[in-house]
Amino acid sequence: MPLSIRELFAAADLNPAGVVKWGDLTIPNVPGVYCVSWSANAEATHVNRDVYIPSASAYTELLSICPRISVDGALATPSKLADRIGRFWIPNEPVLYIGMAGTSIRARVGQYYSTKLGARAPHAGGWWLRTLESLDQLYVHFATCDDASTREQSMLAAFAASVDPGHRSQLFDAERVAPFANIDVGRGLHKHHGLTNYKIPAQSTKVVNATELFDNSLAELRVHSQPVTDKDRMRSYLRIPAESKHAFPDVTALLQVVLDGVRVDVTWHPNNSRSGTLGVGTAYMRGLRERNERLQINASKGIYTILRK
């Protein structure tokens, strides 16, 4: 029988300390563990989610970024990808992901929110979650603790032991069992899924420091985003106009960006002659309420700080 979130935390000698909606960062800035769930109720053992419902655009978007994705060695199509990942769906299970944060739950969950499909970092391990149609219906439960890695392993083991044998037998990999979005099921163990080339090649994505961006004699660069429209607020990225792109790398890169006081790594795409894009995540973009606001961005020593009015 599926375990409730409270029972999963109890398997690690913890009690849930709070819950927020997906996209909310009202979370402690301390080490701990967390669960992503369909339910805000820590006692729930069942939700009405019997089948995998992927986003209509997620796989098309992913293949546009990583066109060499393969399934069992053959080039993938959106339907083949959805079929394979759907084989890891556990019907009516409340918990979709179990994670840990060695330094800050807030920062780690913020990285999860902001990591785009195809990105290698900062939180790519649970990327199957981002293929779902209804991310805005999810909740994040958390507990603060030391030794977060060991606690996470206890929770993953308890989850695997609780999965109904009938459901387990239908999984593509019935041996390495974990919540749907946990591709890593333990230290050094990964689900056998048959997928390859589903991340941007390592040579085209890097963490950029200040010396690679501009002359060290320049203490700070101040630029602006494009005006944020109603349409922009429904996207996961902030548009950067041509006149501001001199403050950014001329290649796809991972940049350290401060969003509402929390530093996260986000993906930057220069997009040739078009506006560049910073993948700050849907939660941040939807929080921008002033119509046609241009956000100030300060670039200093390799750190990008986005300022709201």
PDB file of C-alpha atoms in Angstrom:
ATOM      1  CA  MET A   1       0.000   0.000   0.000  1.00  0.00           C
ATOM      2  CA  PRO A   2       1.385   3.476  -0.834  1.00  0.00           C
ATOM      3  CA  LEU A   3       2.838   5.368   2.088  1.00  0.00           C
ATOM      4  CA  SER A   4       1.666   8.835   3.023  1.00  0.00           C
ATOM      5  CA  ILE A   5       4.147  11.692   3.018  1.00  0.00           C
ATOM      6  CA  ARG A   6       4.131  11.653   6.802  1.00  0.00           C
ATOM      7  CA  GLU A   7       5.002   7.927   6.760  1.00  0.00           C
ATOM      8  CA  LEU A   8       7.818   8.511   4.261  1.00  0.00           C
ATOM      9  CA  PHE A   9       9.344  11.185   6.480  1.00  0.00           C
ATOM     10  CA  ALA A  10       8.863   8.893   9.487  1.00  0.00           C
ATOM     11  CA  ALA A  11      10.973   6.257   7.717  1.00  0.00           C
ATOM     12  CA  ALA A  12      13.836   8.755   8.102  1.00  0.00           C
ATOM     13  CA  ASP A  13      12.900   9.635  11.702  1.00  0.00           C
ATOM     14  CA  LEU A  14      11.453  12.980  10.608  1.00  0.00           C
ATOM     15  CA  ASN A  15       8.162  14.846  10.684  1.00  0.00           C
ATOM     16  CA  PRO A  16       7.044  17.088   7.804  1.00  0.00           C
ATOM     17  CA  ALA A  17       7.702  20.718   8.711  1.00  0.00           C
ATOM     18  CA  GLY A  18       5.635  22.418   6.024  1.00  0.00           C
ATOM     19  CA  VAL A  19       4.221  22.397   2.500  1.00  0.00           C
ATOM     20  CA  VAL A  20       4.149  24.958  -0.348  1.00  0.00           C
ATOM     21  CA  LYS A  21       2.663  25.074  -3.817  1.00  0.00           C
ATOM     22  CA  TRP A  22       5.014  24.257  -6.705  1.00  0.00           C
ATOM     23  CA  GLY A  23       6.816  27.511  -7.556  1.00  0.00           C
ATOM     24  CA  ASP A  24       6.687  28.911  -4.015  1.00  0.00           C
ATOM     25  CA  LEU A  25      10.025  29.497  -2.254  1.00  0.00           C
ATOM     26  CA  THR A  26       8.671  30.113   1.248  1.00  0.00           C
ATOM     27  CA  ILE A  27      10.951  27.323   2.430  1.00  0.00           C
ATOM     28  CA  PRO A  28      13.694  27.281   5.113  1.00  0.00           C
ATOM     29  CA  ASN A  29      17.219  28.133   4.023  1.00  0.00           C
ATOM     30  CA  VAL A  30      18.675  25.109   5.859  1.00  0.00           C
ATOM     31  CA  PRO A  31      19.575  21.480   5.002  1.00  0.00           C
ATOM     32  CA  GLY A  32      16.804  18.920   4.720  1.00  0.00           C
ATOM     33  CA  VAL A  33      14.717  16.617   2.543  1.00  0.00           C
ATOM     34  CA  TYR A  34      11.597  17.192   0.477  1.00  0.00           C
ATOM     35  CA  CYS A  35       8.860  15.416  -1.471  1.00  0.00           C
ATOM     36  CA  VAL A  36       6.982  16.612  -4.541  1.00  0.00           C
ATOM     37  CA  SER A  37       3.384  15.443  -4.408  1.00  0.00           C
ATOM     38  CA  TRP A  38      -0.015  15.812  -6.031  1.00  0.00           C
ATOM     39  CA  SER A  39      -1.506  16.419  -2.602  1.00  0.00           C
ATOM     40  CA  ALA A  40      -1.138  19.144   0.024  1.00  0.00           C
ATOM     41  CA  ASN A  41      -2.281  16.589   2.605  1.00  0.00           C
ATOM     42  CA  ALA A  42       0.637  14.835   4.312  1.00  0.00           C
ATOM     43  CA  GLU A  43      -1.715  11.987   5.288  1.00  0.00           C
ATOM     44  CA  ALA A  44      -2.854  11.165   1.721  1.00  0.00           C
ATOM     45  CA  THR A  45      -2.078   7.649   0.443  1.00  0.00           C
ATOM     46  CA  HIS A  46      -4.055   7.851  -2.794  1.00  0.00           C
ATOM     47  CA  VAL A  47      -4.685  10.414  -5.557  1.00  0.00           C
ATOM     48  CA  ASN A  48      -6.785  10.093  -8.699  1.00  0.00           C
ATOM     49  CA  ARG A  49      -3.875   9.974 -11.144  1.00  0.00           C
ATOM     50  CA  ASP A  50      -4.078   6.531 -12.656  1.00  0.00           C
ATOM     51  CA  VAL A  51      -2.368   7.335 -15.977  1.00  0.00           C
ATOM     52  CA  TYR A  52       0.582   9.445 -17.101  1.00  0.00           C
ATOM     53  CA  ILE A  53      -0.551  12.672 -18.809  1.00  0.00           C
ATOM     54  CA  PRO A  54       2.410  14.424 -20.473  1.00  0.00           C
ATOM     55  CA  SER A  55       2.499  18.048 -21.508  1.00  0.00           C
ATOM     56  CA  ALA A  56       1.416  18.560 -25.111  1.00  0.00           C
ATOM     57  CA  SER A  57       4.594  20.534 -25.845  1.00  0.00           C
ATOM     58  CA  ALA A  58       7.242  19.135 -23.477  1.00  0.00           C
ATOM     59  CA  TYR A  59       8.683  16.452 -25.735  1.00  0.00           C
ATOM     60  CA  THR A  60       8.611  18.627 -28.855  1.00  0.00           C
ATOM     61  CA  GLU A  61      10.485  21.296 -26.892  1.00  0.00           C
ATOM     62  CA  LEU A  62      13.007  18.773 -25.595  1.00  0.00           C
ATOM     63  CA  LEU A  63      13.705  17.338 -29.046  1.00  0.00           C
ATOM     64  CA  SER A  64      14.244  20.832 -30.454  1.00  0.00           C
ATOM     65  CA  ILE A  65      17.022  21.310 -27.881  1.00  0.00           C
ATOM     66  CA  CYS A  66      18.402  17.760 -27.936  1.00  0.00           C
ATOM     67  CA  PRO A  67      17.562  16.364 -31.413  1.00  0.00           C
ATOM     68  CA  ARG A  68      19.708  13.228 -31.011  1.00  0.00           C
ATOM     69  CA  ILE A  69      17.731  11.695 -28.146  1.00  0.00           C
ATOM     70  CA  SER A  70      17.350   7.972 -28.650  1.00  0.00           C
ATOM     71  CA  VAL A  71      15.177   5.236 -27.185  1.00  0.00           C
ATOM     72  CA  ASP A  72      16.955   1.873 -27.110  1.00  0.00           C
ATOM     73  CA  GLY A  73      19.415   3.210 -29.693  1.00  0.00           C
ATOM     74  CA  ALA A  74      16.823   4.504 -32.209  1.00  0.00           C
ATOM     75  CA  LEU A  75      16.143   8.209 -32.714  1.00  0.00           C
ATOM     76  CA  ALA A  76      13.211   9.285 -30.594  1.00  0.00           C
ATOM     77  CA  THR A  77       9.918  10.900 -31.499  1.00  0.00           C
ATOM     78  CA  PRO A  78       7.711  12.749 -28.988  1.00  0.00           C
ATOM     79  CA  SER A  79       5.353   9.771 -28.818  1.00  0.00           C
ATOM     80  CA  LYS A  80       8.161   7.251 -28.282  1.00  0.00           C
ATOM     81  CA  LEU A  81       9.603   9.350 -25.479  1.00  0.00           C
ATOM     82  CA  ALA A  82       6.207   9.729 -23.830  1.00  0.00           C
ATOM     83  CA  ASP A  83       5.528   5.998 -24.133  1.00  0.00           C
ATOM     84  CA  ARG A  84       8.849   5.048 -22.518  1.00  0.00           C
ATOM     85  CA  ILE A  85       8.742   7.535 -19.658  1.00  0.00           C
ATOM     86  CA  GLY A  86       5.085   6.694 -19.119  1.00  0.00           C
ATOM     87  CA  ARG A  87       6.152   3.103 -18.397  1.00  0.00           C
ATOM     88  CA  PHE A  88       7.579   4.385 -15.092  1.00  0.00           C
ATOM     89  CA  TRP A  89       4.284   5.855 -13.923  1.00  0.00           C
ATOM     90  CA  ILE A  90       2.931   4.395 -10.672  1.00  0.00           C
ATOM     91  CA  PRO A  91      -0.882   4.753 -10.682  1.00  0.00           C
ATOM     92  CA  ASN A  92      -2.543   6.917  -8.031  1.00  0.00           C
ATOM     93  CA  GLU A  93       0.714   7.367  -6.102  1.00  0.00           C
ATOM     94  CA  PRO A  94       0.749  10.717  -4.207  1.00  0.00           C
ATOM     95  CA  VAL A  95       4.550  11.134  -4.283  1.00  0.00           C
ATOM     96  CA  LEU A  96       6.349  12.002  -7.514  1.00  0.00           C
ATOM     97  CA  TYR A  97       9.847  12.826  -6.282  1.00  0.00           C
ATOM     98  CA  ILE A  98      11.984  12.568  -3.148  1.00  0.00           C
ATOM     99  CA  GLY A  99      15.000  14.856  -2.871  1.00  0.00           C
ATOM    100  CA  MET A 100      17.577  16.215  -0.464  1.00  0.00           C
ATOM    101  CA  ALA A 101      19.445  19.470   0.096  1.00  0.00           C
ATOM    102  CA  GLY A 102      22.808  19.354   1.812  1.00  0.00           C
ATOM    103  CA  THR A 103      22.910  23.116   2.435  1.00  0.00           C
ATOM    104  CA  SER A 104      19.545  24.784   1.689  1.00  0.00           C
ATOM    105  CA  ILE A 105      16.147  23.274   0.905  1.00  0.00           C
ATOM    106  CA  ARG A 106      15.054  26.652  -0.457  1.00  0.00           C
ATOM    107  CA  ALA A 107      17.970  26.904  -2.868  1.00  0.00           C
ATOM    108  CA  ARG A 108      17.708  23.289  -4.022  1.00  0.00           C
ATOM    109  CA  VAL A 109      13.963  23.427  -4.640  1.00  0.00           C
ATOM    110  CA  GLY A 110      14.463  26.769  -6.392  1.00  0.00           C
ATOM    111  CA  GLN A 111      16.936  25.061  -8.710  1.00  0.00           C
ATOM    112  CA  TYR A 112      14.364  22.362  -9.409  1.00  0.00           C
ATOM    113  CA  TYR A 113      11.811  25.012 -10.348  1.00  0.00           C
ATOM    114  CA  SER A 114      14.215  26.766 -12.721  1.00  0.00           C
ATOM    115  CA  THR A 115      15.936  23.864 -14.503  1.00  0.00           C
ATOM    116  CA  LYS A 116      14.628  23.558 -18.054  1.00  0.00           C
ATOM    117  CA  LEU A 117      14.195  20.377 -20.063  1.00  0.00           C
ATOM    118  CA  GLY A 118      17.504  19.403 -21.643  1.00  0.00           C
ATOM    119  CA  ALA A 119      19.642  21.390 -19.182  1.00  0.00           C
ATOM    120  CA  ARG A 120      22.472  19.563 -17.439  1.00  0.00           C
ATOM    121  CA  ALA A 121      22.200  21.631 -14.249  1.00  0.00           C
ATOM    122  CA  PRO A 122      21.480  22.830 -11.646  1.00  0.00           C
ATOM    123  CA  HIS A 123      18.812  20.169 -10.897  1.00  0.00           C
ATOM    124  CA  ALA A 124      18.516  17.829 -13.867  1.00  0.00           C
ATOM    125  CA  GLY A 125      18.084  14.544 -11.986  1.00  0.00           C
ATOM    126  CA  GLY A 126      14.304  14.838 -11.677  1.00  0.00           C
ATOM    127  CA  TRP A 127      13.597  16.149 -15.178  1.00  0.00           C
ATOM    128  CA  TRP A 128      10.765  13.683 -15.914  1.00  0.00           C
ATOM    129  CA  LEU A 129       8.609  15.810 -13.604  1.00  0.00           C
ATOM    130  CA  ARG A 130       8.822  18.664 -16.122  1.00  0.00           C
ATOM    131  CA  THR A 131       7.133  16.531 -18.777  1.00  0.00           C
ATOM    132  CA  LEU A 132       3.844  16.621 -16.845  1.00  0.00           C
ATOM    133  CA  GLU A 133       0.867  18.654 -17.978  1.00  0.00           C
ATOM    134  CA  SER A 134      -0.100  20.001 -14.546  1.00  0.00           C
ATOM    135  CA  LEU A 135       2.971  21.273 -12.687  1.00  0.00           C
ATOM    136  CA  ASP A 136       0.919  24.060 -11.135  1.00  0.00           C
ATOM    137  CA  GLN A 137      -1.111  21.418  -9.279  1.00  0.00           C
ATOM    138  CA  LEU A 138       1.898  20.054  -7.374  1.00  0.00           C
ATOM    139  CA  TYR A 139       3.035  20.622  -3.789  1.00  0.00           C
ATOM    140  CA  VAL A 140       6.427  20.459  -2.078  1.00  0.00           C
ATOM    141  CA  HIS A 141       6.553  18.993   1.440  1.00  0.00           C
ATOM    142  CA  PHE A 142       9.765  19.454   3.402  1.00  0.00           C
ATOM    143  CA  ALA A 143      11.540  18.612   6.646  1.00  0.00           C
ATOM    144  CA  THR A 144      14.715  20.122   8.029  1.00  0.00           C
ATOM    145  CA  CYS A 145      17.523  17.821   9.159  1.00  0.00           C
ATOM    146  CA  ASP A 146      21.224  17.095   9.164  1.00  0.00           C
ATOM    147  CA  ASP A 147      22.656  14.146   7.229  1.00  0.00           C
ATOM    148  CA  ALA A 148      20.117  14.791   4.470  1.00  0.00           C
ATOM    149  CA  SER A 149      21.631  12.263   2.067  1.00  0.00           C
ATOM    150  CA  THR A 150      21.181   9.342   4.485  1.00  0.00           C
ATOM    151  CA  ARG A 151      17.631  10.454   5.300  1.00  0.00           C
ATOM    152  CA  GLU A 152      16.786  10.647   1.604  1.00  0.00           C
ATOM    153  CA  GLN A 153      18.037   7.091   1.079  1.00  0.00           C
ATOM    154  CA  SER A 154      15.834   5.859   3.929  1.00  0.00           C
ATOM    155  CA  MET A 155      12.807   7.513   2.340  1.00  0.00           C
ATOM    156  CA  LEU A 156      13.570   6.074  -1.097  1.00  0.00           C
ATOM    157  CA  ALA A 157      13.952   2.584   0.362  1.00  0.00           C
ATOM    158  CA  ALA A 158      10.652   2.877   2.232  1.00  0.00           C
ATOM    159  CA  PHE A 159       8.895   4.085  -0.917  1.00  0.00           C
ATOM    160  CA  ALA A 160      10.219   1.181  -3.016  1.00  0.00           C
ATOM    161  CA  ALA A 161       9.129  -1.360  -0.411  1.00  0.00           C
ATOM    162  CA  SER A 162       5.607   0.079  -0.347  1.00  0.00           C
ATOM    163  CA  VAL A 163       4.827  -0.149  -4.083  1.00  0.00           C
ATOM    164  CA  ASP A 164       2.019  -2.553  -4.909  1.00  0.00           C
ATOM    165  CA  PRO A 165       3.434  -5.756  -6.549  1.00  0.00           C
ATOM    166  CA  GLY A 166       0.916  -5.486  -9.372  1.00  0.00           C
ATOM    167  CA  HIS A 167       1.997  -1.939 -10.165  1.00  0.00           C
ATOM    168  CA  ARG A 168       5.667  -2.870  -9.814  1.00  0.00           C
ATOM    169  CA  SER A 169       5.310  -5.658 -12.360  1.00  0.00           C
ATOM    170  CA  GLN A 170       4.022  -3.175 -14.972  1.00  0.00           C
ATOM    171  CA  LEU A 171       7.007  -0.832 -14.673  1.00  0.00           C
ATOM    172  CA  PHE A 172       9.594  -0.825 -17.464  1.00  0.00           C
ATOM    173  CA  ASP A 173      12.239  -1.447 -14.779  1.00  0.00           C
ATOM    174  CA  ALA A 174      10.583  -3.461 -12.016  1.00  0.00           C
ATOM    175  CA  GLU A 175      13.832  -3.895 -10.063  1.00  0.00           C
ATOM    176  CA  ARG A 176      15.005  -0.325  -9.528  1.00  0.00           C
ATOM    177  CA  VAL A 177      11.860   1.291  -8.170  1.00  0.00           C
ATOM    178  CA  ALA A 178      11.478   4.877  -6.960  1.00  0.00           C
ATOM    179  CA  PRO A 179       8.977   7.731  -7.298  1.00  0.00           C
ATOM    180  CA  PHE A 180       8.192   8.587 -10.917  1.00  0.00           C
ATOM    181  CA  ALA A 181      10.642  11.495 -11.281  1.00  0.00           C
ATOM    182  CA  ASN A 182      13.535   9.913  -9.330  1.00  0.00           C
ATOM    183  CA  ILE A 183      15.710   8.615 -12.152  1.00  0.00           C
ATOM    184  CA  ASP A 184      18.446   7.936  -9.594  1.00  0.00           C
ATOM    185  CA  VAL A 185      17.112   5.338  -7.166  1.00  0.00           C
ATOM    186  CA  GLY A 186      20.093   5.255  -4.810  1.00  0.00           C
ATOM    187  CA  ARG A 187      23.763   6.028  -4.560  1.00  0.00           C
ATOM    188  CA  GLY A 188      25.144   5.188  -8.005  1.00  0.00           C
ATOM    189  CA  LEU A 189      21.990   3.347  -9.138  1.00  0.00           C
ATOM    190  CA  HIS A 190      19.809   4.568 -12.001  1.00  0.00           C
ATOM    191  CA  LYS A 191      16.576   3.291 -13.476  1.00  0.00           C
ATOM    192  CA  HIS A 192      17.089   1.279 -16.659  1.00  0.00           C
ATOM    193  CA  HIS A 193      15.187   3.467 -19.126  1.00  0.00           C
ATOM    194  CA  GLY A 194      16.993   3.077 -22.447  1.00  0.00           C
ATOM    195  CA  LEU A 195      17.231   6.839 -23.093  1.00  0.00           C
ATOM    196  CA  THR A 196      20.391   8.616 -24.251  1.00  0.00           C
ATOM    197  CA  ASN A 197      21.405  12.127 -25.392  1.00  0.00           C
ATOM    198  CA  TYR A 198      18.588  13.815 -23.465  1.00  0.00           C
ATOM    199  CA  LYS A 199      20.770  16.632 -22.130  1.00  0.00           C
ATOM    200  CA  ILE A 200      22.538  19.490 -23.893  1.00  0.00           C
ATOM    201  CA  PRO A 201      26.072  18.271 -24.774  1.00  0.00           C
ATOM    202  CA  ALA A 202      28.525  19.133 -22.019  1.00  0.00           C
ATOM    203  CA  GLN A 203      30.792  21.103 -24.323  1.00  0.00           C
ATOM    204  CA  SER A 204      28.036  23.582 -25.154  1.00  0.00           C
ATOM    205  CA  THR A 205      27.002  24.336 -21.561  1.00  0.00           C
ATOM    206  CA  LYS A 206      29.286  25.690 -18.860  1.00  0.00           C
ATOM    207  CA  VAL A 207      29.275  27.794 -15.732  1.00  0.00           C
ATOM    208  CA  VAL A 208      30.636  31.177 -16.762  1.00  0.00           C
ATOM    209  CA  ASN A 209      32.714  33.403 -14.527  1.00  0.00           C
ATOM    210  CA  ALA A 210      33.391  37.119 -14.732  1.00  0.00           C
ATOM    211  CA  THR A 211      36.724  36.846 -16.553  1.00  0.00           C
ATOM    212  CA  GLU A 212      34.981  35.114 -19.440  1.00  0.00           C
ATOM    213  CA  LEU A 213      32.353  37.840 -19.741  1.00  0.00           C
ATOM    214  CA  PHE A 214      33.985  41.240 -19.509  1.00  0.00           C
ATOM    215  CA  ASP A 215      37.082  43.183 -18.532  1.00  0.00           C
ATOM    216  CA  ASN A 216      37.849  42.785 -14.832  1.00  0.00           C
ATOM    217  CA  SER A 217      38.282  46.551 -14.598  1.00  0.00           C
ATOM    218  CA  LEU A 218      34.510  46.862 -15.015  1.00  0.00           C
ATOM    219  CA  ALA A 219      33.097  46.491 -11.524  1.00  0.00           C
ATOM    220  CA  GLU A 220      29.503  46.080 -12.685  1.00  0.00           C
ATOM    221  CA  LEU A 221      27.366  46.114 -15.807  1.00  0.00           C
ATOM    222  CA  ARG A 222      23.752  47.274 -15.603  1.00  0.00           C
ATOM    223  CA  VAL A 223      21.337  46.195 -18.324  1.00  0.00           C
ATOM    224  CA  HIS A 224      17.602  45.639 -18.722  1.00  0.00           C
ATOM    225  CA  SER A 225      15.261  42.890 -19.857  1.00  0.00           C
ATOM    226  CA  GLN A 226      12.639  43.241 -22.530  1.00  0.00           C
ATOM    227  CA  PRO A 227       9.350  44.664 -21.204  1.00  0.00           C
ATOM    228  CA  VAL A 228       7.539  41.762 -19.509  1.00  0.00           C
ATOM    229  CA  THR A 229       4.216  41.220 -21.281  1.00  0.00           C
ATOM    230  CA  ASP A 230       1.225  39.138 -20.218  1.00  0.00           C
ATOM    231  CA  LYS A 231       2.429  36.462 -22.658  1.00  0.00           C
ATOM    232  CA  ASP A 232       5.910  36.522 -21.120  1.00  0.00           C
ATOM    233  CA  ARG A 233       4.456  35.790 -17.686  1.00  0.00           C
ATOM    234  CA  MET A 234       3.177  32.457 -18.983  1.00  0.00           C
ATOM    235  CA  ARG A 235       6.670  31.454 -20.143  1.00  0.00           C
ATOM    236  CA  SER A 236       9.601  30.037 -18.195  1.00  0.00           C
ATOM    237  CA  TYR A 237      12.183  32.515 -19.448  1.00  0.00           C
ATOM    238  CA  LEU A 238      13.007  36.216 -19.309  1.00  0.00           C
ATOM    239  CA  ARG A 239      13.784  37.882 -22.649  1.00  0.00           C
ATOM    240  CA  ILE A 240      17.003  39.911 -22.953  1.00  0.00           C
ATOM    241  CA  PRO A 241      17.098  42.518 -25.785  1.00  0.00           C
ATOM    242  CA  ALA A 242      19.973  42.924 -28.252  1.00  0.00           C
ATOM    243  CA  GLU A 243      21.246  46.082 -26.545  1.00  0.00           C
ATOM    244  CA  SER A 244      21.688  44.153 -23.268  1.00  0.00           C
ATOM    245  CA  LYS A 245      23.289  40.988 -24.642  1.00  0.00           C
ATOM    246  CA  HIS A 246      26.830  42.413 -24.358  1.00  0.00           C
ATOM    247  CA  ALA A 247      26.653  41.600 -20.624  1.00  0.00           C
ATOM    248  CA  PHE A 248      26.088  37.908 -21.378  1.00  0.00           C
ATOM    249  CA  PRO A 249      28.131  35.140 -23.034  1.00  0.00           C
ATOM    250  CA  ASP A 250      27.807  34.662 -26.787  1.00  0.00           C
ATOM    251  CA  VAL A 251      27.265  30.907 -26.324  1.00  0.00           C
ATOM    252  CA  THR A 252      24.694  28.804 -24.468  1.00  0.00           C
ATOM    253  CA  ALA A 253      25.794  28.708 -20.829  1.00  0.00           C
ATOM    254  CA  LEU A 254      24.791  28.181 -17.230  1.00  0.00           C
ATOM    255  CA  LEU A 255      24.842  31.461 -15.315  1.00  0.00           C
ATOM    256  CA  GLN A 256      24.637  32.146 -11.607  1.00  0.00           C
ATOM    257  CA  VAL A 257      21.583  34.360 -11.124  1.00  0.00           C
ATOM    258  CA  VAL A 258      20.147  35.858  -7.933  1.00  0.00           C
ATOM    259  CA  LEU A 259      16.335  35.638  -7.932  1.00  0.00           C
ATOM    260  CA  ASP A 260      14.613  37.264  -4.938  1.00  0.00           C
ATOM    261  CA  GLY A 261      17.733  36.818  -2.849  1.00  0.00           C
ATOM    262  CA  VAL A 262      18.373  33.165  -3.801  1.00  0.00           C
ATOM    263  CA  ARG A 263      21.294  32.291  -6.068  1.00  0.00           C
ATOM    264  CA  VAL A 264      20.526  29.609  -8.652  1.00  0.00           C
ATOM    265  CA  ASP A 265      22.109  28.373 -11.873  1.00  0.00           C
ATOM    266  CA  VAL A 266      19.933  29.081 -14.903  1.00  0.00           C
ATOM    267  CA  THR A 267      20.379  28.442 -18.607  1.00  0.00           C
ATOM    268  CA  TRP A 268      21.235  31.309 -20.942  1.00  0.00           C
ATOM    269  CA  HIS A 269      20.530  31.089 -24.687  1.00  0.00           C
ATOM    270  CA  PRO A 270      21.888  33.954 -26.875  1.00  0.00           C
ATOM    271  CA  ASN A 271      19.575  32.981 -29.798  1.00  0.00           C
ATOM    272  CA  ASN A 272      21.704  34.649 -32.505  1.00  0.00           C
ATOM    273  CA  SER A 273      20.007  37.877 -33.676  1.00  0.00           C
ATOM    274  CA  ARG A 274      16.847  37.381 -31.582  1.00  0.00           C
ATOM    275  CA  SER A 275      16.379  38.303 -27.950  1.00  0.00           C
ATOM    276  CA  GLY A 276      18.385  36.129 -25.598  1.00  0.00           C
ATOM    277  CA  THR A 277      16.561  34.139 -22.941  1.00  0.00           C
ATOM    278  CA  LEU A 278      17.277  33.440 -19.265  1.00  0.00           C
ATOM    279  CA  GLY A 279      15.491  30.318 -18.002  1.00  0.00           C
ATOM    280  CA  VAL A 280      14.378  31.720 -14.654  1.00  0.00           C
ATOM    281  CA  GLY A 281      11.339  29.423 -14.420  1.00  0.00           C
ATOM    282  CA  THR A 282       7.570  29.815 -14.595  1.00  0.00           C
ATOM    283  CA  ALA A 283       7.191  30.515 -10.863  1.00  0.00           C
ATOM    284  CA  TYR A 284       9.393  33.606 -11.073  1.00  0.00           C
ATOM    285  CA  MET A 285       7.832  34.866 -14.306  1.00  0.00           C
ATOM    286  CA  ARG A 286       4.289  34.495 -13.002  1.00  0.00           C
ATOM    287  CA  GLY A 287       5.272  36.517  -9.959  1.00  0.00           C
ATOM    288  CA  LEU A 288       5.990  39.563 -12.142  1.00  0.00           C
ATOM    289  CA  ARG A 289       2.831  41.627 -11.919  1.00  0.00           C
ATOM    290  CA  GLU A 290       3.670  45.077 -13.271  1.00  0.00           C
ATOM    291  CA  ARG A 291       2.584  45.391 -16.888  1.00  0.00           C
ATOM    292  CA  ASN A 292       5.446  45.911 -19.379  1.00  0.00           C
ATOM    293  CA  GLU A 293       8.017  46.242 -16.592  1.00  0.00           C
ATOM    294  CA  ARG A 294      11.671  46.169 -17.709  1.00  0.00           C
ATOM    295  CA  LEU A 295      13.741  44.421 -15.048  1.00  0.00           C
ATOM    296  CA  GLN A 296      17.181  45.767 -14.181  1.00  0.00           C
ATOM    297  CA  ILE A 297      19.961  43.169 -14.256  1.00  0.00           C
ATOM    298  CA  ASN A 298      23.284  43.829 -12.549  1.00  0.00           C
ATOM    299  CA  ALA A 299      26.238  41.690 -13.702  1.00  0.00           C
ATOM    300  CA  SER A 300      29.158  41.706 -11.280  1.00  0.00           C
ATOM    301  CA  LYS A 301      31.975  39.182 -10.871  1.00  0.00           C
ATOM    302  CA  GLY A 302      30.067  36.508 -12.770  1.00  0.00           C
ATOM    303  CA  ILE A 303      26.862  36.887 -10.723  1.00  0.00           C
ATOM    304  CA  TYR A 304      23.659  38.234 -12.295  1.00  0.00           C
ATOM    305  CA  THR A 305      21.191  39.914  -9.943  1.00  0.00           C
ATOM    306  CA  ILE A 306      17.680  40.605 -11.256  1.00  0.00           C
ATOM    307  CA  LEU A 307      15.961  43.524  -9.564  1.00  0.00           C
ATOM    308  CA  ARG A 308      12.219  44.121  -9.376  1.00  0.00           C
ATOM    309  CA  LYS A 309      10.774  47.566  -8.737  1.00  0.00           C
TER     310      LYS A 309
END
